[in-house]
CSV table of C-alpha atoms in Angstrom, one decimal:
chain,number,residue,atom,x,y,z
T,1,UNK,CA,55.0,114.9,108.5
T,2,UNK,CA,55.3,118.0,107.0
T,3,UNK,CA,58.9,120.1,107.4
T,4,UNK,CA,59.3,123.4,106.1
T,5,UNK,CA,63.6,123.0,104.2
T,6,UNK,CA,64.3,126.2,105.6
T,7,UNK,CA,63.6,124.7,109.3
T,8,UNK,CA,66.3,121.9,109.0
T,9,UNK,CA,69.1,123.5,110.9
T,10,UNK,CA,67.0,124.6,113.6
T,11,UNK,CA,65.5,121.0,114.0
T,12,UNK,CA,68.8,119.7,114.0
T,13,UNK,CA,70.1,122.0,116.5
T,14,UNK,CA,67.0,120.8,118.6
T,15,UNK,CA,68.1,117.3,118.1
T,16,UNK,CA,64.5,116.3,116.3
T,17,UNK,CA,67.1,114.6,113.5
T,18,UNK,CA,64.7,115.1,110.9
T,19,UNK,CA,65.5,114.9,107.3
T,20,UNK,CA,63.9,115.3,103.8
T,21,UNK,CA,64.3,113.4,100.9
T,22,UNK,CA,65.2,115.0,97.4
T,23,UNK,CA,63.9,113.4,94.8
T,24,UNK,CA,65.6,113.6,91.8
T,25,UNK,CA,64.3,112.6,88.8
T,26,UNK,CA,62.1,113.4,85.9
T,27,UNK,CA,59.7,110.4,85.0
T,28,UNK,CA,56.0,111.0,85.7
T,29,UNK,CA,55.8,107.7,87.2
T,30,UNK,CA,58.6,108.4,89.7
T,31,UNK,CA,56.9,111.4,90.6
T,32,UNK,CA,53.6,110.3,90.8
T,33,UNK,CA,55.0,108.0,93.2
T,34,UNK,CA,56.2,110.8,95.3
T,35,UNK,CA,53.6,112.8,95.1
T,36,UNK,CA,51.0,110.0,95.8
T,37,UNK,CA,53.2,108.9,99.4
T,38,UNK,CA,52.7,113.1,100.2
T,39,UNK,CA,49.4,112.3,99.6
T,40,UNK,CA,48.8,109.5,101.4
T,41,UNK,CA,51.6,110.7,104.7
T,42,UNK,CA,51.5,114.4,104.5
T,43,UNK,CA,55.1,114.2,104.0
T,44,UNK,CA,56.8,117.1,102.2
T,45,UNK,CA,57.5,116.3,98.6
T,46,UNK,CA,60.8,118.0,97.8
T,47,UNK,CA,61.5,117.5,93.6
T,48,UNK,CA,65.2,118.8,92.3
T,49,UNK,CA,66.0,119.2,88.3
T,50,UNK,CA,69.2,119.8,87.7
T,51,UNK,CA,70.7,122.1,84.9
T,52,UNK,CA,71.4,119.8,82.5
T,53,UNK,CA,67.9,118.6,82.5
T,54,UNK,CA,66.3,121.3,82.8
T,55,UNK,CA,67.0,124.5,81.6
T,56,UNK,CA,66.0,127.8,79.6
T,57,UNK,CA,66.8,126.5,76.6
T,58,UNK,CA,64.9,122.9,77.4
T,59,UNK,CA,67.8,120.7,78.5
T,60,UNK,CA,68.2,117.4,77.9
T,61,UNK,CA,64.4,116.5,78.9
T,62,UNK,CA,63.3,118.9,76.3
T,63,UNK,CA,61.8,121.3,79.4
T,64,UNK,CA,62.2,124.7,80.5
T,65,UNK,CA,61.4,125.4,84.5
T,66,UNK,CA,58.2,126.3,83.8
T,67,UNK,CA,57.5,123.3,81.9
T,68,UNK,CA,59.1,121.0,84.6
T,69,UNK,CA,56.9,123.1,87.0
T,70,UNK,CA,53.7,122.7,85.0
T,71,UNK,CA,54.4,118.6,84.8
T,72,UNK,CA,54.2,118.6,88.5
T,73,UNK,CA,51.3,121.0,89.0
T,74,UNK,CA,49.4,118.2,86.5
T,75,UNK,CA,50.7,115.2,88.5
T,76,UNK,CA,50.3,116.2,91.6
T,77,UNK,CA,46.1,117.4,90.6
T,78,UNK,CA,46.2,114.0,89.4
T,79,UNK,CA,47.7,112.7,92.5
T,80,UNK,CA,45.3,114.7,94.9
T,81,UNK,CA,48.6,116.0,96.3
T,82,UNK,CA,48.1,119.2,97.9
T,83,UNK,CA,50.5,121.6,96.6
T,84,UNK,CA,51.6,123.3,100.1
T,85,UNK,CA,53.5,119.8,100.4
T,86,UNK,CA,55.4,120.5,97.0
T,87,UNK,CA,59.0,122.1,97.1
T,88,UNK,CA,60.5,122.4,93.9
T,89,UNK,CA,64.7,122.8,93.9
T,90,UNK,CA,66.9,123.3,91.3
T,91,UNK,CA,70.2,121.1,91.2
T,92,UNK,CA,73.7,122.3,90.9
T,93,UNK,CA,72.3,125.6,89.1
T,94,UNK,CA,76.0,127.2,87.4
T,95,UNK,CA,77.7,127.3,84.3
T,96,UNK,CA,77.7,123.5,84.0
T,97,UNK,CA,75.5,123.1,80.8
T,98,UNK,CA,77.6,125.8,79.0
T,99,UNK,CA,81.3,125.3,80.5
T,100,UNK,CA,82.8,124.6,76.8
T,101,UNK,CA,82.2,128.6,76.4
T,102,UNK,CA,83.8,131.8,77.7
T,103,UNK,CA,83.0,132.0,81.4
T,104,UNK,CA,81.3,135.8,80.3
T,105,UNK,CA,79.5,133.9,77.7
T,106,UNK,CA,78.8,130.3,80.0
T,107,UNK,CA,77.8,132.5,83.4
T,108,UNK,CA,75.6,134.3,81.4
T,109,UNK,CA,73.6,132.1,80.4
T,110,UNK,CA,73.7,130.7,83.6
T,111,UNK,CA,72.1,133.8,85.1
T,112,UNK,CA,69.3,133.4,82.4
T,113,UNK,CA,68.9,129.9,83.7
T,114,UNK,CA,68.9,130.8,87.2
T,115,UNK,CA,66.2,133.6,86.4
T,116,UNK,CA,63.9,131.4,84.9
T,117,UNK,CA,63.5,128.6,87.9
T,118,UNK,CA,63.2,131.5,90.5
T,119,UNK,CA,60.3,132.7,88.1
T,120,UNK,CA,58.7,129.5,87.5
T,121,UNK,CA,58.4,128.9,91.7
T,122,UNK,CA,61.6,127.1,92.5
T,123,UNK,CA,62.3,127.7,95.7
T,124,UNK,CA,65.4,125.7,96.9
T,125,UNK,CA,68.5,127.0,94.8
T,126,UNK,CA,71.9,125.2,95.2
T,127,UNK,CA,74.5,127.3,93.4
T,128,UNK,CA,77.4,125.6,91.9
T,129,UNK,CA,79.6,127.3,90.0
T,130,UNK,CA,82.7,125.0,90.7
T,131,UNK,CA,83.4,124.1,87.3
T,132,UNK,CA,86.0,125.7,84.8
T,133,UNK,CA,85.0,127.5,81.3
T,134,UNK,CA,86.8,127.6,78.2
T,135,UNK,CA,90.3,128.5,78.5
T,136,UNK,CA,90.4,127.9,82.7
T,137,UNK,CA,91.1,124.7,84.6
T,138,UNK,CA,88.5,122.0,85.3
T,139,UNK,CA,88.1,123.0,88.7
T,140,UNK,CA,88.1,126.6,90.2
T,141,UNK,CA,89.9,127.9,93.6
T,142,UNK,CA,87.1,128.7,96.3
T,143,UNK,CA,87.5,132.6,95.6
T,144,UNK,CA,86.3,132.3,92.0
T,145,UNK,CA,83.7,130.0,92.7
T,146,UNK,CA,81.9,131.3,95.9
T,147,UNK,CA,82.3,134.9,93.6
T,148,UNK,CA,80.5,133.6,90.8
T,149,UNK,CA,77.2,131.8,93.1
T,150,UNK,CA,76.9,135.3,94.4
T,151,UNK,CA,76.7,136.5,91.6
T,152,UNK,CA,74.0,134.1,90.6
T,153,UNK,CA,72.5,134.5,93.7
T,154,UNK,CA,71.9,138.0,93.0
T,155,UNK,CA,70.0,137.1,90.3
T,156,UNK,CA,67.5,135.4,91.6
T,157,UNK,CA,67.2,137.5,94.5
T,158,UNK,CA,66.2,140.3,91.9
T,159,UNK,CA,63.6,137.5,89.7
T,160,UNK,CA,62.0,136.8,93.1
T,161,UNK,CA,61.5,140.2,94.1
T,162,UNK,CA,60.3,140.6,90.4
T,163,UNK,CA,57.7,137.9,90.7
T,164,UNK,CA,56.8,138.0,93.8
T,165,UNK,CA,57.9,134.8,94.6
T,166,UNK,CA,59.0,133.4,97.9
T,167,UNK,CA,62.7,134.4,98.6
T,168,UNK,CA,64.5,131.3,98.0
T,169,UNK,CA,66.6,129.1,100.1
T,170,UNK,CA,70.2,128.2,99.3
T,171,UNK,CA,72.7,125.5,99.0
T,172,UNK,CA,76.1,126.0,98.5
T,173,UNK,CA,79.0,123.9,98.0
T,174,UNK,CA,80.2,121.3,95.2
T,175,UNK,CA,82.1,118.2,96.7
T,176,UNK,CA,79.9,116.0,95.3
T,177,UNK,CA,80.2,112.4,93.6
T,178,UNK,CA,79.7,112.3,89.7
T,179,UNK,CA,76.8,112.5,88.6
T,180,UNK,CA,74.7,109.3,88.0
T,181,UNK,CA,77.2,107.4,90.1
T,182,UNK,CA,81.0,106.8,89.3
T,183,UNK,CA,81.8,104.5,86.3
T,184,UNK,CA,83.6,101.7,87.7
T,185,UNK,CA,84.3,99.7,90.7
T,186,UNK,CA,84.8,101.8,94.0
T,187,UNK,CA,86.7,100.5,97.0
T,188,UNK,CA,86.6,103.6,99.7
T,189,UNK,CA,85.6,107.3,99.2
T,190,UNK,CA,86.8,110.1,101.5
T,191,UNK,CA,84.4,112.4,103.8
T,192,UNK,CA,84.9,116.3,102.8
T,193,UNK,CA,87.3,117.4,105.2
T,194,UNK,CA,85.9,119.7,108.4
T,195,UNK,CA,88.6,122.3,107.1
T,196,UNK,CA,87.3,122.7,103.7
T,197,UNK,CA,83.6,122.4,104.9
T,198,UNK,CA,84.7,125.4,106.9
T,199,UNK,CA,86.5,127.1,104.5
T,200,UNK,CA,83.8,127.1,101.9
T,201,UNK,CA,81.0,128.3,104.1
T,202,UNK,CA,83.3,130.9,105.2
T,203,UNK,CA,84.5,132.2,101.7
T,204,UNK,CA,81.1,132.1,100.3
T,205,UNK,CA,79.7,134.3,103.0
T,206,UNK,CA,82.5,136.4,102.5
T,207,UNK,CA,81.5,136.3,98.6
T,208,UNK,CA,77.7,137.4,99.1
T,209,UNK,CA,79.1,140.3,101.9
T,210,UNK,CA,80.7,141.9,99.0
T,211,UNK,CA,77.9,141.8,96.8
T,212,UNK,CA,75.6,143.0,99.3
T,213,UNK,CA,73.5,139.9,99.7
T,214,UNK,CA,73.8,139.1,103.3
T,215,UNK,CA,69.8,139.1,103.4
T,216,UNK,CA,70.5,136.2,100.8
T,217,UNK,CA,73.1,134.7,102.8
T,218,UNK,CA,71.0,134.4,105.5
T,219,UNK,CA,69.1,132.2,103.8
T,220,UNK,CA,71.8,129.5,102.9
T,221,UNK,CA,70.5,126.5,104.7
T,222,UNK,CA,73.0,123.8,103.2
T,223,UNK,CA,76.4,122.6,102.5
T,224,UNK,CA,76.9,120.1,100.0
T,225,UNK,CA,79.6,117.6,101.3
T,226,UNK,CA,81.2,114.0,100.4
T,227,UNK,CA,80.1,111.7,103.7
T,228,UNK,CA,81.9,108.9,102.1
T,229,UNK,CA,78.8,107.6,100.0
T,230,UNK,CA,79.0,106.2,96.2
T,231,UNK,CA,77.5,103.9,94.0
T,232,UNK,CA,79.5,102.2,91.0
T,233,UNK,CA,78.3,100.0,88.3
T,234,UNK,CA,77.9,97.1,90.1
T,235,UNK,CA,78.6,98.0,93.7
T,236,UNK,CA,77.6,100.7,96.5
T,237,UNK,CA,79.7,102.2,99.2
T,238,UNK,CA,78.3,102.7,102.3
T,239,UNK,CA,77.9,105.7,104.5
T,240,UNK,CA,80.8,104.8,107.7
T,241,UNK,CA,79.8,107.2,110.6
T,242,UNK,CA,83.0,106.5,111.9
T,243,UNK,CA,84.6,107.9,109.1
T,244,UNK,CA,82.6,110.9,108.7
T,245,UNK,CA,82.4,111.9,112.4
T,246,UNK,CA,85.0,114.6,112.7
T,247,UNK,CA,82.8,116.3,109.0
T,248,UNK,CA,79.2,115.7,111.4
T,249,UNK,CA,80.9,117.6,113.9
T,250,UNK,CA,81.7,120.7,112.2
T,251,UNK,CA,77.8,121.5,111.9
T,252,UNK,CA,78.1,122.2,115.7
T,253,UNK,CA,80.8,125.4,114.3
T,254,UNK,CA,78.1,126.1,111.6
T,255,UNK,CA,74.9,126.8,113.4
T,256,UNK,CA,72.5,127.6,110.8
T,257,UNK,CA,73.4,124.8,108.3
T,258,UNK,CA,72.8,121.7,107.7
T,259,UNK,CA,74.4,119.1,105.2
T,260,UNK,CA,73.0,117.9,101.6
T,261,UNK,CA,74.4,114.8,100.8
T,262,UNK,CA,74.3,113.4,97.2
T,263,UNK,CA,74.1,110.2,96.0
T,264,UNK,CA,72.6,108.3,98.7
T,265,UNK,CA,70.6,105.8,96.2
T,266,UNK,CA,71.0,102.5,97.0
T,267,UNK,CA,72.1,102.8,100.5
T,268,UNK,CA,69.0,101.0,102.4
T,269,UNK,CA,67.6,102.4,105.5
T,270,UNK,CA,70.1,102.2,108.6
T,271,UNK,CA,72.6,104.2,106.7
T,272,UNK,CA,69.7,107.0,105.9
T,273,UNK,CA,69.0,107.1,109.3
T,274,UNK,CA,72.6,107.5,110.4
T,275,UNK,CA,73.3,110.3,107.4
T,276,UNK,CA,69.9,112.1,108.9
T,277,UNK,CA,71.4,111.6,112.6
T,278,UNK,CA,75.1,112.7,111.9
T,279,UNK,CA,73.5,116.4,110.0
T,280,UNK,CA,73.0,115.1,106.2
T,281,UNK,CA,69.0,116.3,106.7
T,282,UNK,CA,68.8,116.6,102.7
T,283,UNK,CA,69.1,113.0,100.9
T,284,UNK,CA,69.3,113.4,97.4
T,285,UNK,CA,68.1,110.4,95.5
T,286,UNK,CA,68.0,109.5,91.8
T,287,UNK,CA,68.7,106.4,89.6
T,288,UNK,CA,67.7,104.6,92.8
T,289,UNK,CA,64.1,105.1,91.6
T,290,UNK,CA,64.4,104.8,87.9
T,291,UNK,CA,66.5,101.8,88.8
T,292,UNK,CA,63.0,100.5,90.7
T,293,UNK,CA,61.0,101.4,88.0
T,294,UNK,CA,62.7,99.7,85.5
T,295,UNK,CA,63.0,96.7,88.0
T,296,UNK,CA,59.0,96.6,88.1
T,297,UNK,CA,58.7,97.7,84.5
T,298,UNK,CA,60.7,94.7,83.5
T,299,UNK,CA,59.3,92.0,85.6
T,300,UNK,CA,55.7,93.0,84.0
T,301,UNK,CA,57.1,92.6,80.5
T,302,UNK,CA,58.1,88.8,81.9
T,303,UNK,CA,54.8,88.3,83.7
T,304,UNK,CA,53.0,89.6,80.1
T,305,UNK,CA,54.9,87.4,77.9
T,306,UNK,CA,54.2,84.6,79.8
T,307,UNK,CA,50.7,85.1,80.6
T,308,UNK,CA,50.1,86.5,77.1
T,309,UNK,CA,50.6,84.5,73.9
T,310,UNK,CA,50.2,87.4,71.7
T,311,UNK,CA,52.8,89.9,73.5
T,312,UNK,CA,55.3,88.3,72.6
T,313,UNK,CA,58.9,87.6,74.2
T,314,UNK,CA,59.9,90.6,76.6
T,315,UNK,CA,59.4,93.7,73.6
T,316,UNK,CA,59.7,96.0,76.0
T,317,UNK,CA,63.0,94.8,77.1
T,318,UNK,CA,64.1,94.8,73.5
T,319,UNK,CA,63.3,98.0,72.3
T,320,UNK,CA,65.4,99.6,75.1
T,321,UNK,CA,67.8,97.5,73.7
T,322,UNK,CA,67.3,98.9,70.2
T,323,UNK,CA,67.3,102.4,71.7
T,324,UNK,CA,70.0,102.3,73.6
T,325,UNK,CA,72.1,100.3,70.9
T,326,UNK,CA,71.0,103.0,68.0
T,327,UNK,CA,71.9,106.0,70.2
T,328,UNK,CA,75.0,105.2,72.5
T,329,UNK,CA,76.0,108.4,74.0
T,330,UNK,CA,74.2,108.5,76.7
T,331,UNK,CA,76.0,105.3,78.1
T,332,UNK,CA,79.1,104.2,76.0
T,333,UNK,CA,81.3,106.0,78.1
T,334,UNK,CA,80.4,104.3,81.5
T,335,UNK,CA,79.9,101.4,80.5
T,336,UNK,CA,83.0,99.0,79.6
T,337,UNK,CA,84.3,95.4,79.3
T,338,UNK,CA,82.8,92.7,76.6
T,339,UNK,CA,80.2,92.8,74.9
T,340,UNK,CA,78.1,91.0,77.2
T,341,UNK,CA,79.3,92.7,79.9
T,342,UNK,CA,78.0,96.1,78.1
T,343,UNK,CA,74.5,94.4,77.3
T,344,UNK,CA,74.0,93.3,81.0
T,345,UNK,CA,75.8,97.1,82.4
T,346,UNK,CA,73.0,98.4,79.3
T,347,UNK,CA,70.1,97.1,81.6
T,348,UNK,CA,71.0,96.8,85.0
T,349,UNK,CA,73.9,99.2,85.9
T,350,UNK,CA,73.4,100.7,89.3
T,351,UNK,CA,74.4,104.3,87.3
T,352,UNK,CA,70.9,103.5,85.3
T,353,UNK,CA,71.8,105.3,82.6
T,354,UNK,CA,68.2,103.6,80.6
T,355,UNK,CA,66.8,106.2,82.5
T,356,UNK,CA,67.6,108.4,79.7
T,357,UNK,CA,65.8,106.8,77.5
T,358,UNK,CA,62.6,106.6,79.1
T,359,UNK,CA,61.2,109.4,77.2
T,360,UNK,CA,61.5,108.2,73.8
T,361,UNK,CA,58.5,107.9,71.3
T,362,UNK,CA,59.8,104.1,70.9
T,363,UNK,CA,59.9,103.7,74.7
T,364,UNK,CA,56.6,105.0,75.3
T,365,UNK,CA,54.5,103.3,72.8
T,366,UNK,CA,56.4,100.0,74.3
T,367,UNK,CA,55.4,100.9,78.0
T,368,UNK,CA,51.9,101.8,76.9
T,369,UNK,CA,51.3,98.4,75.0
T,370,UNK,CA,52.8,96.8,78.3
T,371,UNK,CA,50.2,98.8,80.5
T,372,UNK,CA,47.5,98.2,77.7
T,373,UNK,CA,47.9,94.1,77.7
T,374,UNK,CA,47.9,93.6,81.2
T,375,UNK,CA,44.9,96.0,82.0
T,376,UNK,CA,42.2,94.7,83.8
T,377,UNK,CA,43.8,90.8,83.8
T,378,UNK,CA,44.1,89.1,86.9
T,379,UNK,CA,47.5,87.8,87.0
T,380,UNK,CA,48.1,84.4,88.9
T,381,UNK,CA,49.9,84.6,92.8
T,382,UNK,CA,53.0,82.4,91.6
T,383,UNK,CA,53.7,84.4,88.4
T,384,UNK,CA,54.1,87.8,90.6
T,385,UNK,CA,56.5,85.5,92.9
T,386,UNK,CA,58.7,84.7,90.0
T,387,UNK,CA,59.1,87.7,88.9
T,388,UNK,CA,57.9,90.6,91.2
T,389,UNK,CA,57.1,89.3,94.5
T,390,UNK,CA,56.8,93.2,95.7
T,391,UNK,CA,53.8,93.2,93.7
T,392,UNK,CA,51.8,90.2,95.5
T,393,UNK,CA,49.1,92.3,96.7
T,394,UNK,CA,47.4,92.1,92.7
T,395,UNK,CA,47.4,88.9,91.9
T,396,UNK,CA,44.1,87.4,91.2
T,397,UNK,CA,42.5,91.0,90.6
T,398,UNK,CA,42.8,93.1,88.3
T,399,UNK,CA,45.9,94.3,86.9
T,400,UNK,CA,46.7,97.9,86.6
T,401,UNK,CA,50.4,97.8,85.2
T,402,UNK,CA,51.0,101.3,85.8
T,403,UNK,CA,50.1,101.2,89.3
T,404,UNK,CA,51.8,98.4,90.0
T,405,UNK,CA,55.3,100.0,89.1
T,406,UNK,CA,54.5,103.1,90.9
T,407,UNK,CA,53.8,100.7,93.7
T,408,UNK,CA,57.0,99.5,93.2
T,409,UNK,CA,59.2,102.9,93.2
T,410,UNK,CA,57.1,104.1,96.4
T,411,UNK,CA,58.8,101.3,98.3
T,412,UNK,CA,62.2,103.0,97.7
T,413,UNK,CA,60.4,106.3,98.6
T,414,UNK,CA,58.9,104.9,102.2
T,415,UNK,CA,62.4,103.9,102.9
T,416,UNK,CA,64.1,107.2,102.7
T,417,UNK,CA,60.6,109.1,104.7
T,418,UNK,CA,61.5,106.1,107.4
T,419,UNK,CA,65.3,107.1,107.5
T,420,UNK,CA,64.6,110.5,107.6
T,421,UNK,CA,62.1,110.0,110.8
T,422,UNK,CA,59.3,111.5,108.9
């Protein structure tokens, strides 16, 4: 079922409790695995980069928004998706990438940033601008920060009037987990308080009055809040409607909103329904589906080794190793304990920091030889139970590796369209 983002609140309102899944991530496969369920449903496909991963200056993925945009244009040809089910969104769009600097200096090239996803056909913007520059405290009062995504939301009224684009659709609001999941065990996390849901929709369109951009305020569709959902390292917190219902019912004070909710990965389907039911129609989701994907790409580097002499004993598994143990940053800090308990947190955290590593020349060429051995070998019904019963439907034909972890990443993806009644 197709849903237009911008209808959320009114579908909501008409008690349709429809959602749409954001899917977060960068790896082809991932998306192909979206775009190939939009295919095959006619479910909209929404895909979010955020600014650290994406940005005018290439981010950590190496891509601009144009080049992010271009990768899915390829996939989804490849895919046979058609591109009226494609919305692209750009993630917590702010000084973020640039907050060691002057705010001048980090807001500026914010705006630059900003400029360039509204240009490349990004449609859903969610403005965040919560976080302190050089010189100011980590986190911002309300005033600054709803002043500052106005001003950001100006700019991309102007790049969208500029080239010709759709005008874009808004989110606003910033009480959201950390990124990638917290770093250690979690017991409880607090809902967002129905005051301070109020008080930022009401300051920010106070903000964008000033600037002049009520046409643009008109447009904010969502308010990112905290239902109480989390993932740690080893464990998940799970959305408690009970908990949360005083936040669901401040939607009934904020008629044209919705709620975006981060970090739902992980949380299986009756709590998606009941985020979907209580107003969270936008589910962000993440290293959920890396996390699958590495799950599938895995168990085919077991099912090779032991159904190919030559392969070897799980190479695929140890050059992440290698990778991840020559260039630590992108996980030393999350990870903690012994030494085994880093190697095992290395490989199967549920923060999935691997997923940065995905894109490596040394990750790659080990994927590919994966994909390359197993091609066309029919792989035997009780090696795909030992290690990836998911998979059942290919044994005794013949084997298409790739497919077969897309496969695998789309179950993830059916559970979300399910919870969000779609």
């Amino acid at each position: 079922m197709r849903v237009a983002i911008e209808d959320l609140p009114a579908l909501y309102r008409e008690r349709k409790k429809i959602g749409v899944t954001s899917v977060c991530s960068a790896h082809p496969l991932v998306l192909k695995a979206a775009l190939r369920h939009g295919r095959e449903t006619g479910t909209t496909v929404l895909i979010e980069a955020t600014c650290n991963q994406v940005n005018h200056l290439g981010g950590y993925t190496g891509m601009t928004p144009a080049d992010f945009a271009a990768m899915v244009d390829a996939l989804a040809a490849a895919e046979q998706c058609p591109k009226e089910l494609i919305v692209l969104g750009g993630d917590h769009l702010g000084p973020s990438p640039w907050k060691d600097r002057p705010a001048e200096e980090a807001m500026a090239q914010a705006g630059t940033m900003v400029d360039a996803y509204v240009r490349a056909g990004f449609r859903k913007i969610h403005l965040d601008a919560s976080m302190g520059c050089a010189g100011e405290p980590a986190a911002l009062d309300d005033h600054t920060v709803a002043e500052r995504a106005a001003k950001l939301a100006g700019v991309a009224e102007q790049a969208a009037a500029q080239s010709s684009k759709a005008s874009p659709v808004y989110i606003i609001g910033t009480e959201v987990p950390p990124p990638g999941g917290a770093d250690h065990a979690l017991d409880a996390i607090t809902p967002t308080s129905p005051e301070a849901a109020r008080q930022t929709y009401a300051i920010h369109a106070k903000a964008f009055q000033a600037a002049g951009l009520e046409s643009a305020f008109s447009r904010v569709i969502g308010l990112v809040v905290q239902p109480g959902v989390e993932f740690g390292n080893q464990n998940v917190i799970f959305y408690d409607r009970a908990k949360a219902r005083d936040l669901a019912a401040t939607l009934n004070r904020l008629p044209s909103l919705v709620f975006e909710a981060h970090s739902t990965d992980y949380q299986g389907e009756r709590p998606l329904r009941e985020l979907v039911e209580d107003g969270f129609a936008i589910l962000k989701v993440g290293p959920e589906l890396t996390f699958k994907l590495r799950e599938a790409l895995y168990a085919l580097d077991l099912i090779a080794s032991d159904l190919v002499p030559f392969y070897g004993e799980r190479p695929l598994y140890h050059a992440l190793e290698e990778l991840m143990l020559g260039a630590p940053k992108n996980w030393a800090s999350h990870y903690h304990g012994s030494d085994a308990d880093k190697r095992t947190l290395r490989h199967y955290s549920y923060s999935d920091r691997i997923r940065y590593y995905w894109a490596t020349p040394q990750a790659r060429a080990a994927c590919d030889r994966l994909f390359d051995t197993l091609k066309g070998r029919k792989v035997p019904v009780t090696l795909f139970l030992q290690h990836l019963p998911s998979a059942l439907a290919w044994a005794d034909r013949a084997c298409d590796g790739e497919d077969i972890a897309i496969d695998h990443v789309q179950q993830s993806i059916e559970v979300y369209a399910r919870a969000c009644g779609t």
